Amino acid sequence: MKKNLKILAIETSCDETSVAVIEDGRNVLSNVISSQISTHRVFGGVVPEIASRMHLESINHIIKASLEDAGLNFSDIDVVACTKGPGLIGALLVGISSAKALSLALDIPLVGVNHMEGHICANYLVHKDLEPPFGGLVVSGGHTYLVNVKDYNDIEIIGRTKDDAAGECFDKIARALGLPYPGGPEIDKRAKLGNKNAIDFPRPLIDDNSYDFSYSGLKTAVLNYLNQKNQKNKEIDINDVAASFQEAVLDVLVIKSIRMIKEYNMKKFIISGGVAANTSLKEKLQKECDKLGIELFYPTNIFCTDNAAMIGSAAYYNYINGKVSELDLKVYPNLELNE
Ligand code: KG4
Ligand code: ZN
């Protein structure tokens, strides 16, 4: 395999237009992220149609900026990669169409990447010596997975959510509390000021033998609590609700992660996805992993939430294993992690 292989990667699955140049799967030469958050915030969440249009308006500028940041020209790029799914169909189409155009015009291979695999690979950008096998908790706005990463291209799903994703639950509860989108970072901040034992919210499936998760019951419990308080005209302590809710979510994530680590005799564990930016999740897992002598890895916050650098890393490990896409590559809005 060629040394210093440069991949230009495009990520447009949700509300971030991002383009990165990654060398040999681990070195970030550039990672430009144009966030649409301030636009969607007005609506309380991502509006798919607006997301697609904004990607379209900015994609060419972001590609140019990414090359400039890396100090490179199109002729220096060996492979072009893009997110093929999961995500919003219109948003994905903008990235995939741009990547196909570059592949055709520059006559270089195209690699379609699974966004969730990208989240796992975000760890390789920060932890240069990290190699599979390891276990992982992948928690984003749309997905919640417990995984056994046996090799770069061999990921076994051990558990998943039966309904809402953990990040989605953070966003919905934040919205009910009147906090802005995205809710995760807001709850994270508020929780630090509140009492996590103030309200005893349910921990769904915590004693269940499976590794699956469920968040719809917890979401309903928090909404019921808020409605009852409102009906009785009682004051709501937002910080206490945030802290108690977060504690309920994290308890289940941590207990199931540790049970999997023990049962599968895992030596290393990673977390990734937007929710991996959560301060208390990292602290709690670190404490438990230290007790067991397990090495815990997580990306820096910028690589936890959506970015193209992680897509470039995943593309590299696909490419060197012969996984190259054709120009008729489609988008897969509901792609599972190991598909
Ligand atoms: O990975 P990501 O950027 O996009 C998806 O692939 O979905 O994840 C976004 C999610 C949002 O639900 C956001 O609220 C959540 O990650 N998030 C957090 C934190 N930062 C972002 N959740 C909890 N605590 C945080 N600090
Ligand atoms: Zn994501």
PDB file of C-alpha atoms in Angstrom, residues 42-202:
ATOM      1  CA  VAL A  42     -34.857  28.385  15.701  1.00  0.00           C
ATOM      2  CA  PHE A  43     -37.030  25.326  14.892  1.00  0.00           C
ATOM      3  CA  GLY A  44     -35.979  23.299  17.945  1.00  0.00           C
ATOM      4  CA  GLY A  45     -34.369  20.556  15.835  1.00  0.00           C
ATOM      5  CA  VAL A  46     -32.998  19.688  12.405  1.00  0.00           C
ATOM      6  CA  VAL A  47     -35.287  20.538   9.458  1.00  0.00           C
ATOM      7  CA  PRO A  48     -34.228  18.049   6.732  1.00  0.00           C
ATOM      8  CA  GLU A  49     -35.151  20.222   3.744  1.00  0.00           C
ATOM      9  CA  ILE A  50     -33.197  23.195   5.090  1.00  0.00           C
ATOM     10  CA  ALA A  51     -30.246  20.917   5.899  1.00  0.00           C
ATOM     11  CA  SER A  52     -30.052  19.675   2.283  1.00  0.00           C
ATOM     12  CA  ARG A  53     -30.209  23.176   0.857  1.00  0.00           C
ATOM     13  CA  MET A  54     -27.525  24.484   3.206  1.00  0.00           C
ATOM     14  CA  HIS A  55     -25.203  21.560   2.366  1.00  0.00           C
ATOM     15  CA  LEU A  56     -25.664  22.358  -1.312  1.00  0.00           C
ATOM     16  CA  GLU A  57     -24.830  26.031  -0.801  1.00  0.00           C
ATOM     17  CA  SER A  58     -21.662  25.380   1.185  1.00  0.00           C
ATOM     18  CA  ILE A  59     -20.174  22.085  -0.037  1.00  0.00           C
ATOM     19  CA  ASN A  60     -17.898  23.490  -2.777  1.00  0.00           C
ATOM     20  CA  HIS A  61     -16.576  26.215  -0.453  1.00  0.00           C
ATOM     21  CA  ILE A  62     -15.874  23.677   2.288  1.00  0.00           C
ATOM     22  CA  ILE A  63     -14.021  21.350  -0.121  1.00  0.00           C
ATOM     23  CA  LYS A  64     -11.860  24.291  -1.220  1.00  0.00           C
ATOM     24  CA  ALA A  65     -11.240  25.391   2.380  1.00  0.00           C
ATOM     25  CA  SER A  66     -10.266  21.866   3.397  1.00  0.00           C
ATOM     26  CA  LEU A  67      -7.692  21.572   0.601  1.00  0.00           C
ATOM     27  CA  GLU A  68      -6.334  25.021   1.457  1.00  0.00           C
ATOM     28  CA  ASP A  69      -6.039  24.145   5.151  1.00  0.00           C
ATOM     29  CA  ALA A  70      -4.105  21.015   4.219  1.00  0.00           C
ATOM     30  CA  GLY A  71      -1.917  23.007   1.814  1.00  0.00           C
ATOM     31  CA  LEU A  72      -2.828  20.660  -1.019  1.00  0.00           C
ATOM     32  CA  ASN A  73      -4.335  20.636  -4.519  1.00  0.00           C
ATOM     33  CA  PHE A  74      -6.842  18.221  -6.030  1.00  0.00           C
ATOM     34  CA  SER A  75      -3.938  16.475  -7.787  1.00  0.00           C
ATOM     35  CA  ASP A  76      -2.480  15.459  -4.371  1.00  0.00           C
ATOM     36  CA  ILE A  77      -5.607  13.469  -3.413  1.00  0.00           C
ATOM     37  CA  ASP A  78      -5.477   9.671  -3.893  1.00  0.00           C
ATOM     38  CA  VAL A  79      -9.010   8.661  -2.848  1.00  0.00           C
ATOM     39  CA  VAL A  80     -12.311  10.475  -2.312  1.00  0.00           C
ATOM     40  CA  ALA A  81     -14.716   9.285   0.393  1.00  0.00           C
ATOM     41  CA  CYS A  82     -18.200  10.212   1.548  1.00  0.00           C
ATOM     42  CA  THR A  83     -20.829   9.124   4.067  1.00  0.00           C
ATOM     43  CA  LYS A  84     -23.322   6.768   2.366  1.00  0.00           C
ATOM     44  CA  GLY A  85     -25.608   6.419   5.418  1.00  0.00           C
ATOM     45  CA  PRO A  86     -27.279   6.377   7.854  1.00  0.00           C
ATOM     46  CA  GLY A  87     -28.646   9.914   7.824  1.00  0.00           C
ATOM     47  CA  LEU A  88     -31.065  12.286   6.149  1.00  0.00           C
ATOM     48  CA  ILE A  89     -31.593  11.237   2.535  1.00  0.00           C
ATOM     49  CA  GLY A  90     -31.416  14.713   0.951  1.00  0.00           C
ATOM     50  CA  ALA A  91     -28.421  15.703   3.054  1.00  0.00           C
ATOM     51  CA  LEU A  92     -26.540  12.484   2.212  1.00  0.00           C
ATOM     52  CA  LEU A  93     -27.229  12.979  -1.496  1.00  0.00           C
ATOM     53  CA  VAL A  94     -25.324  16.287  -1.545  1.00  0.00           C
ATOM     54  CA  GLY A  95     -22.158  14.668  -0.146  1.00  0.00           C
ATOM     55  CA  ILE A  96     -22.349  11.534  -2.251  1.00  0.00           C
ATOM     56  CA  SER A  97     -22.949  13.502  -5.489  1.00  0.00           C
ATOM     57  CA  SER A  98     -19.968  15.775  -4.812  1.00  0.00           C
ATOM     58  CA  ALA A  99     -17.759  12.773  -4.044  1.00  0.00           C
ATOM     59  CA  LYS A 100     -18.826  11.018  -7.257  1.00  0.00           C
ATOM     60  CA  ALA A 101     -18.091  14.146  -9.295  1.00  0.00           C
ATOM     61  CA  LEU A 102     -14.581  14.361  -7.789  1.00  0.00           C
ATOM     62  CA  SER A 103     -13.959  10.651  -8.342  1.00  0.00           C
ATOM     63  CA  LEU A 104     -14.930  10.955 -12.000  1.00  0.00           C
ATOM     64  CA  ALA A 105     -13.136  14.239 -12.691  1.00  0.00           C
ATOM     65  CA  LEU A 106      -9.900  13.323 -10.881  1.00  0.00           C
ATOM     66  CA  ASP A 107     -10.037   9.651 -11.913  1.00  0.00           C
ATOM     67  CA  ILE A 108      -9.495   8.431  -8.351  1.00  0.00           C
ATOM     68  CA  PRO A 109     -11.301   5.674  -6.373  1.00  0.00           C
ATOM     69  CA  LEU A 110     -14.517   6.402  -4.461  1.00  0.00           C
ATOM     70  CA  VAL A 111     -15.220   4.912  -1.007  1.00  0.00           C
ATOM     71  CA  GLY A 112     -18.716   5.102   0.528  1.00  0.00           C
ATOM     72  CA  VAL A 113     -18.498   5.017   4.323  1.00  0.00           C
ATOM     73  CA  ASN A 114     -20.905   3.940   7.062  1.00  0.00           C
ATOM     74  CA  HIS A 115     -21.282   7.009   9.307  1.00  0.00           C
ATOM     75  CA  MET A 116     -21.463   4.924  12.508  1.00  0.00           C
ATOM     76  CA  GLU A 117     -18.268   3.054  11.596  1.00  0.00           C
ATOM     77  CA  GLY A 118     -16.799   6.555  11.161  1.00  0.00           C
ATOM     78  CA  HIS A 119     -17.742   7.393  14.754  1.00  0.00           C
ATOM     79  CA  ILE A 120     -15.758   4.365  15.976  1.00  0.00           C
ATOM     80  CA  CYS A 121     -12.754   5.353  13.811  1.00  0.00           C
ATOM     81  CA  ALA A 122     -12.756   8.850  15.349  1.00  0.00           C
ATOM     82  CA  ASN A 123     -10.735   7.217  18.134  1.00  0.00           C
ATOM     83  CA  TYR A 124      -7.901   6.307  15.718  1.00  0.00           C
ATOM     84  CA  LEU A 125      -7.385  10.013  14.975  1.00  0.00           C
ATOM     85  CA  VAL A 126      -6.616  10.764  18.611  1.00  0.00           C
ATOM     86  CA  HIS A 127      -5.153   7.476  19.869  1.00  0.00           C
ATOM     87  CA  LYS A 128      -2.527   6.699  17.239  1.00  0.00           C
ATOM     88  CA  ASP A 129      -1.614   3.279  18.686  1.00  0.00           C
ATOM     89  CA  LEU A 130      -5.162   2.024  19.223  1.00  0.00           C
ATOM     90  CA  GLU A 131      -5.904  -1.137  17.260  1.00  0.00           C
ATOM     91  CA  PRO A 132      -8.727  -3.697  17.385  1.00  0.00           C
ATOM     92  CA  PRO A 133      -9.838  -5.843  19.092  1.00  0.00           C
ATOM     93  CA  PHE A 134     -11.771  -3.691  21.566  1.00  0.00           C
ATOM     94  CA  GLY A 135     -15.278  -3.172  22.876  1.00  0.00           C
ATOM     95  CA  GLY A 136     -17.251  -0.018  22.364  1.00  0.00           C
ATOM     96  CA  LEU A 137     -20.254   2.109  23.187  1.00  0.00           C
ATOM     97  CA  VAL A 138     -21.369   4.170  20.195  1.00  0.00           C
ATOM     98  CA  VAL A 139     -23.887   6.811  21.248  1.00  0.00           C
ATOM     99  CA  SER A 140     -25.121   9.477  18.866  1.00  0.00           C
ATOM    100  CA  GLY A 141     -28.232  11.475  18.095  1.00  0.00           C
ATOM    101  CA  GLY A 142     -29.700   8.660  16.005  1.00  0.00           C
ATOM    102  CA  HIS A 143     -28.102   5.437  17.321  1.00  0.00           C
ATOM    103  CA  THR A 144     -27.043   3.595  20.471  1.00  0.00           C
ATOM    104  CA  TYR A 145     -24.873   0.491  20.060  1.00  0.00           C
ATOM    105  CA  LEU A 146     -22.739  -1.785  22.194  1.00  0.00           C
ATOM    106  CA  VAL A 147     -20.168  -3.374  19.913  1.00  0.00           C
ATOM    107  CA  ASN A 148     -17.367  -5.884  19.752  1.00  0.00           C
ATOM    108  CA  VAL A 149     -14.819  -4.522  17.267  1.00  0.00           C
ATOM    109  CA  LYS A 150     -12.944  -7.696  16.307  1.00  0.00           C
ATOM    110  CA  ASP A 151     -11.038  -6.079  13.446  1.00  0.00           C
ATOM    111  CA  TYR A 152     -11.118  -2.859  11.400  1.00  0.00           C
ATOM    112  CA  ASN A 153     -13.830  -4.258   9.140  1.00  0.00           C
ATOM    113  CA  ASP A 154     -15.372  -6.819  11.478  1.00  0.00           C
ATOM    114  CA  ILE A 155     -17.809  -5.228  13.938  1.00  0.00           C
ATOM    115  CA  GLU A 156     -20.284  -7.334  15.901  1.00  0.00           C
ATOM    116  CA  ILE A 157     -23.337  -5.571  17.331  1.00  0.00           C
ATOM    117  CA  ILE A 158     -23.933  -6.806  20.891  1.00  0.00           C
ATOM    118  CA  GLY A 159     -26.750  -4.438  21.876  1.00  0.00           C
ATOM    119  CA  ARG A 160     -28.802  -1.611  20.432  1.00  0.00           C
ATOM    120  CA  THR A 161     -31.722   0.620  21.330  1.00  0.00           C
ATOM    121  CA  LYS A 162     -35.229  -0.699  20.838  1.00  0.00           C
ATOM    122  CA  ASP A 163     -36.655   2.805  20.339  1.00  0.00           C
ATOM    123  CA  ASP A 164     -35.063   6.248  20.760  1.00  0.00           C
ATOM    124  CA  ALA A 165     -31.304   6.816  20.689  1.00  0.00           C
ATOM    125  CA  ALA A 166     -29.575   8.201  23.800  1.00  0.00           C
ATOM    126  CA  GLY A 167     -28.730  11.521  22.081  1.00  0.00           C
ATOM    127  CA  GLU A 168     -32.275  11.872  20.766  1.00  0.00           C
ATOM    128  CA  CYS A 169     -33.549  11.456  24.329  1.00  0.00           C
ATOM    129  CA  PHE A 170     -31.170  14.193  25.557  1.00  0.00           C
ATOM    130  CA  ASP A 171     -32.471  16.469  22.770  1.00  0.00           C
ATOM    131  CA  LYS A 172     -36.162  15.793  23.507  1.00  0.00           C
ATOM    132  CA  ILE A 173     -35.868  16.304  27.249  1.00  0.00           C
ATOM    133  CA  ALA A 174     -33.853  19.495  26.756  1.00  0.00           C
ATOM    134  CA  ARG A 175     -36.575  20.793  24.470  1.00  0.00           C
ATOM    135  CA  ALA A 176     -39.236  20.029  27.103  1.00  0.00           C
ATOM    136  CA  LEU A 177     -37.118  21.953  29.622  1.00  0.00           C
ATOM    137  CA  GLY A 178     -36.955  24.952  27.269  1.00  0.00           C
ATOM    138  CA  LEU A 179     -33.238  24.469  26.551  1.00  0.00           C
ATOM    139  CA  PRO A 180     -31.902  25.058  23.016  1.00  0.00           C
ATOM    140  CA  TYR A 181     -31.011  22.431  20.382  1.00  0.00           C
ATOM    141  CA  PRO A 182     -28.839  20.349  20.568  1.00  0.00           C
ATOM    142  CA  GLY A 183     -29.873  19.347  24.053  1.00  0.00           C
ATOM    143  CA  GLY A 184     -26.963  17.094  25.035  1.00  0.00           C
ATOM    144  CA  PRO A 185     -24.407  19.806  25.810  1.00  0.00           C
ATOM    145  CA  GLU A 186     -27.085  21.887  27.600  1.00  0.00           C
ATOM    146  CA  ILE A 187     -28.148  18.996  29.849  1.00  0.00           C
ATOM    147  CA  ASP A 188     -24.475  18.204  30.468  1.00  0.00           C
ATOM    148  CA  LYS A 189     -23.918  21.802  31.720  1.00  0.00           C
ATOM    149  CA  ARG A 190     -27.140  22.027  33.755  1.00  0.00           C
ATOM    150  CA  ALA A 191     -26.581  18.623  35.351  1.00  0.00           C
ATOM    151  CA  LYS A 192     -23.362  19.883  36.936  1.00  0.00           C
ATOM    152  CA  LEU A 193     -25.442  22.470  38.861  1.00  0.00           C
ATOM    153  CA  GLY A 194     -28.199  20.076  39.956  1.00  0.00           C
ATOM    154  CA  ASN A 195     -28.784  17.176  42.355  1.00  0.00           C
ATOM    155  CA  LYS A 196     -28.679  13.844  40.524  1.00  0.00           C
ATOM    156  CA  ASN A 197     -30.619  12.153  43.341  1.00  0.00           C
ATOM    157  CA  ALA A 198     -33.418  14.744  43.420  1.00  0.00           C
ATOM    158  CA  ILE A 199     -35.855  12.716  41.281  1.00  0.00           C
ATOM    159  CA  ASP A 200     -35.925   8.937  40.926  1.00  0.00           C
ATOM    160  CA  PHE A 201     -36.462   8.469  37.187  1.00  0.00           C
ATOM    161  CA  PRO A 202     -36.688   4.894  35.805  1.00  0.00           C
TER     162      PRO A 202
END
